[in-house]
Coordinates of C-alpha atoms in Angstrom, one line a residue:
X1 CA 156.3 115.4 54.3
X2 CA 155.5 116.8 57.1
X3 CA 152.0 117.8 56.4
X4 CA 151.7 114.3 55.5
X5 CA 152.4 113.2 59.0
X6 CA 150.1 115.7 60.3
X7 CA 147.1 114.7 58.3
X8 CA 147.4 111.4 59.1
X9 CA 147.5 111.6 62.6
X10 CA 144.0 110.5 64.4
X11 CA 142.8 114.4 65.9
X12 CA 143.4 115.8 62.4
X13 CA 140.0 117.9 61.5
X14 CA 139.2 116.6 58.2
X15 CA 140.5 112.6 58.9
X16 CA 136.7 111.8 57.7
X17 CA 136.8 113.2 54.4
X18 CA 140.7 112.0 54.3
X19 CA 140.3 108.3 55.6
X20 CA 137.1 107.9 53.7
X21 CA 138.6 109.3 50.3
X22 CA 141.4 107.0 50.4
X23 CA 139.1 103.5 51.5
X24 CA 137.3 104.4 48.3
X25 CA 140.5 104.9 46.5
X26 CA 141.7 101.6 47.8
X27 CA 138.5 99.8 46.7
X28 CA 136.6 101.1 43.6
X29 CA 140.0 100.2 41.4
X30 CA 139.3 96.0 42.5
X31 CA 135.7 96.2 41.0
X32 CA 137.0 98.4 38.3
X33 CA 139.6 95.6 37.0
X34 CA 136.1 93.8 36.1
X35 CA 134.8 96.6 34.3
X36 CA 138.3 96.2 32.2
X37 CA 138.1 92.4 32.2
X38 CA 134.4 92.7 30.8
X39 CA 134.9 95.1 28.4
X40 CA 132.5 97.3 30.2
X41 CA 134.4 100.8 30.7
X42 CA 131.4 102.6 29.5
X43 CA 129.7 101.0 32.7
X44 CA 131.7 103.3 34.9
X45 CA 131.2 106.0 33.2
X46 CA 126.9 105.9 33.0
X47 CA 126.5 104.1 36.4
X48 CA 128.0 106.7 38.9
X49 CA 125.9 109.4 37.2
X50 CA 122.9 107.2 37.6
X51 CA 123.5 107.0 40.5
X52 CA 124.1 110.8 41.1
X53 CA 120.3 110.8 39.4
X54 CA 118.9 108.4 42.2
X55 CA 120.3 111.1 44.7
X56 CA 118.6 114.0 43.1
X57 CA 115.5 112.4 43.0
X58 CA 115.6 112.1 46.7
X59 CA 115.9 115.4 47.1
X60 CA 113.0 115.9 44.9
X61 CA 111.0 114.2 47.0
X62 CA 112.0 116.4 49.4
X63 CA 111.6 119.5 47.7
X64 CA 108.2 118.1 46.9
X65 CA 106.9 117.6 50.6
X66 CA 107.4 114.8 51.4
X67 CA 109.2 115.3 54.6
X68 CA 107.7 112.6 56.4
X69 CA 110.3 110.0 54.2
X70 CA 113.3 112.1 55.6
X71 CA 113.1 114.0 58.7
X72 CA 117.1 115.1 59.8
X73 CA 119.9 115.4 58.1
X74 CA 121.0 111.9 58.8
X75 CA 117.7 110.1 57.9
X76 CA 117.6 112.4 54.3
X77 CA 121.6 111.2 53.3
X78 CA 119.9 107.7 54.4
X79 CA 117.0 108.1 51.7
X80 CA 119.6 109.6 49.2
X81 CA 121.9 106.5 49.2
X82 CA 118.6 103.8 49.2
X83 CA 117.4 105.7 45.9
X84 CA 120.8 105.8 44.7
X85 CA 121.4 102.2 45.5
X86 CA 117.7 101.4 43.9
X87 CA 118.2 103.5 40.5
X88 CA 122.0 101.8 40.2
X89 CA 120.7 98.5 40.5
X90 CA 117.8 98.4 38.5
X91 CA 120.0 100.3 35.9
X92 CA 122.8 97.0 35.9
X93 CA 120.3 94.7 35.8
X94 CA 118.6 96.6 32.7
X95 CA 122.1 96.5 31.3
X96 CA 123.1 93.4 32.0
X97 CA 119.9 91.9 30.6
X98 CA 120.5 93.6 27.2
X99 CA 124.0 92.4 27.1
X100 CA 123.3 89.1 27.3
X101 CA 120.7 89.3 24.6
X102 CA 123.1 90.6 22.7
X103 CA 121.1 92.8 20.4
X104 CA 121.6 96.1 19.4
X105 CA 125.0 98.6 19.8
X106 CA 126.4 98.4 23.6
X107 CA 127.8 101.5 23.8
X108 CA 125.1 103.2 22.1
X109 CA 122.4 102.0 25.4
X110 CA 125.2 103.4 27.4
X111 CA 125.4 106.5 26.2
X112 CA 121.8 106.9 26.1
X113 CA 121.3 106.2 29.8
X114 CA 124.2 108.6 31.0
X115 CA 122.9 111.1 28.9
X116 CA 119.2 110.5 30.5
X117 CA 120.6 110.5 33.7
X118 CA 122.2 113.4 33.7
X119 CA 119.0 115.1 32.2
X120 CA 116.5 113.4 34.9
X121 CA 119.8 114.8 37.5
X122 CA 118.8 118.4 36.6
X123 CA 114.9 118.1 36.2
X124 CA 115.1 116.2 39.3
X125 CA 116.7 119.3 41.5
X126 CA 114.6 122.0 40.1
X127 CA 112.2 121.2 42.5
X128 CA 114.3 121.7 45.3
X129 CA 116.9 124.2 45.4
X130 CA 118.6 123.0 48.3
X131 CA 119.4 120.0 47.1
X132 CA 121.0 121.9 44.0
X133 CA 123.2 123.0 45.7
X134 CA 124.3 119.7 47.6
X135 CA 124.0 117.9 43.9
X136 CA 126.7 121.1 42.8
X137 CA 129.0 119.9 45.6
X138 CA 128.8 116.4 44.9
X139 CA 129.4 117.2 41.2
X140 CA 132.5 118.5 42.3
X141 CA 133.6 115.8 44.3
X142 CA 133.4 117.8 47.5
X143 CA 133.6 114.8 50.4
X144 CA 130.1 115.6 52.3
X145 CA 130.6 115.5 55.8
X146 CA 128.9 112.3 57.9
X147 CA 128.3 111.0 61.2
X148 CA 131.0 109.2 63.1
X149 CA 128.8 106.0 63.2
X150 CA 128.1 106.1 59.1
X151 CA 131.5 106.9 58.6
X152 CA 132.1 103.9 60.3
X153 CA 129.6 101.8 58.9
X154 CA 130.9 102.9 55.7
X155 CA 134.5 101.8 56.3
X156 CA 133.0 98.1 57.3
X157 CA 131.1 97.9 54.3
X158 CA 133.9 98.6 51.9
X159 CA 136.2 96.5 54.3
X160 CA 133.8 94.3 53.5
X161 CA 133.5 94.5 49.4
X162 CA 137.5 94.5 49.4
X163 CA 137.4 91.1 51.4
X164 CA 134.4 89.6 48.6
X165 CA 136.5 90.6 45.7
X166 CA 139.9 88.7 47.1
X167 CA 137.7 86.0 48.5
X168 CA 136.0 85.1 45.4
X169 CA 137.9 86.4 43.0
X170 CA 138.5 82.9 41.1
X171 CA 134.9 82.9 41.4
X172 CA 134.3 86.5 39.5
X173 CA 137.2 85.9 37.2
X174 CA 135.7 82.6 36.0
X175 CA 132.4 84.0 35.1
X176 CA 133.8 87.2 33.9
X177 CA 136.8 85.6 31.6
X178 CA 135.1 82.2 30.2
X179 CA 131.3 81.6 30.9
X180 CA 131.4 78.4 29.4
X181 CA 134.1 76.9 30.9
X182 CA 132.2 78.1 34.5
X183 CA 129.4 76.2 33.3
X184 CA 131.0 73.2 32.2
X185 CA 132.8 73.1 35.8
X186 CA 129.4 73.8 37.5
X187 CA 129.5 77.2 38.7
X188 CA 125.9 78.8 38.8
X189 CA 126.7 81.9 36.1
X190 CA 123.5 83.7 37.7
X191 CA 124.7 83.9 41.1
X192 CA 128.2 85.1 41.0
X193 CA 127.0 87.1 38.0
X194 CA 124.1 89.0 41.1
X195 CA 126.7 88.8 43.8
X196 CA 129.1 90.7 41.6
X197 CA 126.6 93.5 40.2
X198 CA 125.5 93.8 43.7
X199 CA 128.4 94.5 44.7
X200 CA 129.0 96.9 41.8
X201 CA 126.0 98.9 43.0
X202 CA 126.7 99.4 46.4
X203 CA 130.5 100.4 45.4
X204 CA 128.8 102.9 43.3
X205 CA 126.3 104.2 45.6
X206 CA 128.2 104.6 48.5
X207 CA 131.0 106.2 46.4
X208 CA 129.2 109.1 44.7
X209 CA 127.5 109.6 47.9
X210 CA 130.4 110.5 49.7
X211 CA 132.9 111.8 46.6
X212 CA 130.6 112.4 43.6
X213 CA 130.3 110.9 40.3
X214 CA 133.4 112.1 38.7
X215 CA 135.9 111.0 41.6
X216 CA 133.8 107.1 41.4
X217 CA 134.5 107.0 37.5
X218 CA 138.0 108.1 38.0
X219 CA 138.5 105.2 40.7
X220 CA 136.5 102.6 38.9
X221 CA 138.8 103.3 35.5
X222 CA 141.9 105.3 35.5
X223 CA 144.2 103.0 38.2
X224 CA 143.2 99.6 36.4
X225 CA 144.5 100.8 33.4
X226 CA 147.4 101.8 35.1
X227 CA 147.9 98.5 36.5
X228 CA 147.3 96.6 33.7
X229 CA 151.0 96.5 31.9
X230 CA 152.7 95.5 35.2
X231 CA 149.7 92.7 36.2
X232 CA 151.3 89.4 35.9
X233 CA 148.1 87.9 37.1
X234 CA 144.9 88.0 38.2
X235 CA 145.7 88.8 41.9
X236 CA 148.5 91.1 41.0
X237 CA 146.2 93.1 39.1
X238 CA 144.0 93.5 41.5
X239 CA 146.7 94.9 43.9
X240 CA 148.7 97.2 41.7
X241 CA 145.0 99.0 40.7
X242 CA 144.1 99.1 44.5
X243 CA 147.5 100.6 45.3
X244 CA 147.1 103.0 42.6
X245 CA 144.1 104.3 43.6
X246 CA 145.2 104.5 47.1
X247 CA 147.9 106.5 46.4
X248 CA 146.2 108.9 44.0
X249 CA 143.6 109.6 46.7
X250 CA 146.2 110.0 49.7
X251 CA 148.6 112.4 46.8
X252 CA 145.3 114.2 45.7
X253 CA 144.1 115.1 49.1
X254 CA 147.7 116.6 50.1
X255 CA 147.4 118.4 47.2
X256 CA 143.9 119.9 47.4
X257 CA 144.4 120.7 51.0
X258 CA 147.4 122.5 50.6
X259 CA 146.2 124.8 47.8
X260 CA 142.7 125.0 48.9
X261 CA 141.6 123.1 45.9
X262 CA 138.5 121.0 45.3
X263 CA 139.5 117.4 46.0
X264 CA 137.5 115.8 43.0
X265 CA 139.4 117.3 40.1
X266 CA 142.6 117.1 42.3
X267 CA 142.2 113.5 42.8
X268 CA 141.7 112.3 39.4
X269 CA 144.1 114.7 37.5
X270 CA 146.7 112.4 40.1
X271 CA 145.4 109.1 38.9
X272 CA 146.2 110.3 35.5
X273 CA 149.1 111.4 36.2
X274 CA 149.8 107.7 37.5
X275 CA 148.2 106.8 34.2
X276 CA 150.6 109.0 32.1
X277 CA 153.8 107.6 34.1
X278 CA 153.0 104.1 33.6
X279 CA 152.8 104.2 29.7
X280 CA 156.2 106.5 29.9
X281 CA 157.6 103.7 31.8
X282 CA 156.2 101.3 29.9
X283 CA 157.9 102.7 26.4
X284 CA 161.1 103.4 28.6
X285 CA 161.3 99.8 29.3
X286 CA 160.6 98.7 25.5
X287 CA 157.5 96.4 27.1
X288 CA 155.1 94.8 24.7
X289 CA 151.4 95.8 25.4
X290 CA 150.1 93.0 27.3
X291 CA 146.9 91.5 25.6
X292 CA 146.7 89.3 29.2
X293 CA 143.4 89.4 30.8
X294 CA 141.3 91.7 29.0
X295 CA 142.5 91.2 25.6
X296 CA 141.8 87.6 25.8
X297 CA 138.2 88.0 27.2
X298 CA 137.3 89.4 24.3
X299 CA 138.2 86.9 22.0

């Protein structure tokens, strides 16, 4: 506990990797409830390593010469998130366009862009060595070390995805849980359909950015599903997952610092564990599987 203390306090050395860790932890699990609510898991499993693709392509660019796109250290982590933000949103909107066409097997377009992504991940990197080592670090979840002003910048922007998702969440949930019924009360489907994949994308970006792909798709998934027997609503659900994550983050980095063990794995064998304690508690208590929200969407 009292290490606890100690790495919360302001001067601790590695408060940027530990404060930045748990804001994701706190705020991938509210756009992950949609990827439950949508039947979309599969999202959060291709789209962080897309986006780990955009990043490596950056740093072939780099490794290619052209410098004059990135000069220091800052303004190449800059170029890294824009392509990662650029390949992740073209890649939803790819998605999402298919989907609503409705033809062909879902998960077998899914499956086909993760496993192109990571292929284009590795091609991309051979042309800079350099940057395969920084894409082995963020493979293993290794927090990268930033700026205090994009550290900063980063805590506004997810301060300010947390405050979208509460702020229209009846908004999301409509669109998300009956289209029609949107339609019929005159919601524009398009634009809270954008709003929400843009968000999506920069939740993504940002997050394998700073924790890597693995940690993102941990956050996105694992503290949702968690959530999900004890959500008595929409709102609820949104807060157990958040809390979850949080918690998982916060427990995992105790837990990696104190055995000198890489964060990544650490914090997502946590969130299972959080995972595996809910369904025990679940059976313990004799509760019913909720169908609730996602198992009504998909009727």
């Amino acid at each position: 506990m009292s290490q606890l203390v100690a790495m919360l306090k302001p001067d601790f050395l590695l408060h940027h990797a530990l404060y930045g860790s748990v804001a994701m932890g706190f705020v991938c699990p509210l756009v992950g409830v949609y990827f439950l609510l949508r039947r979309l898991v599969f999202w959060g499993v291709a789209l962080p390593q897309v986006s780990a693709a955009g990043i490596a392509f950056s740093f072939m660019l780099q490794g290619l010469g052209l410098s004059i796109l990135a000069g220091s250290e800052t303004q190449e982590k800059h170029l890294a998130i824009v392509a990662s933000l650029l390949f992740t949103g073209l890649s939803i909107l790819f998605l999402a366009f298919l989907e609503r066409r409705g033809k062909g097997v879902s998960e077998g377009r899914i499956g086909s862009l993760y496993a192109l992504a990571w292929a284009a991940s590795i091609l991309f990197v051979a042309w800079n060595a350099a940057g395969e080592t920084e894409m082995l670090g963020l493979l293993k979840g290794e927090i990268v070390a930033i700026s205090e002003s994009d550290f900063h910048a980063m805590l506004d922007i997810f301060g300010l995805i947390a405050a979208c998702m509460f702020l229209f969440q009846r908004e999301f949930l409509l669109v998300s849980y009956d289209r029609d019924m949107a339609v019929t009360l005159g919601r524009n489907v398009l634009v809270w359909d954008m709003l929400l994949y843009l968000i999506v994308g920069l939740t993504v970006s940002l997050g394998v950015m700073t924790v890597g792909p693995l940690v993102i798709f941990g956050f996105l998934v694992v503290p949702p599903m968690a959530a999900l027997p004890w959500a008595r609503g929409m709102t609820s659900f949104s807060v157990l997952a958040s809390l979850c994550g949080g918690a998982s983050a916060l427990a995992g980095f105790d837990v990696s610092y104190s055995y000198d063990l890489p964060l990544g794995p650490v914090v997502v064998c946590v969130a299972c564990a959080f995972l595996a304690l809910s369904w025990l508690a679940q059976a313990a208590l004799g509760l019913r599987g909720r169908r609730g929200l996602v198992g009504r969407s998909g009727a």
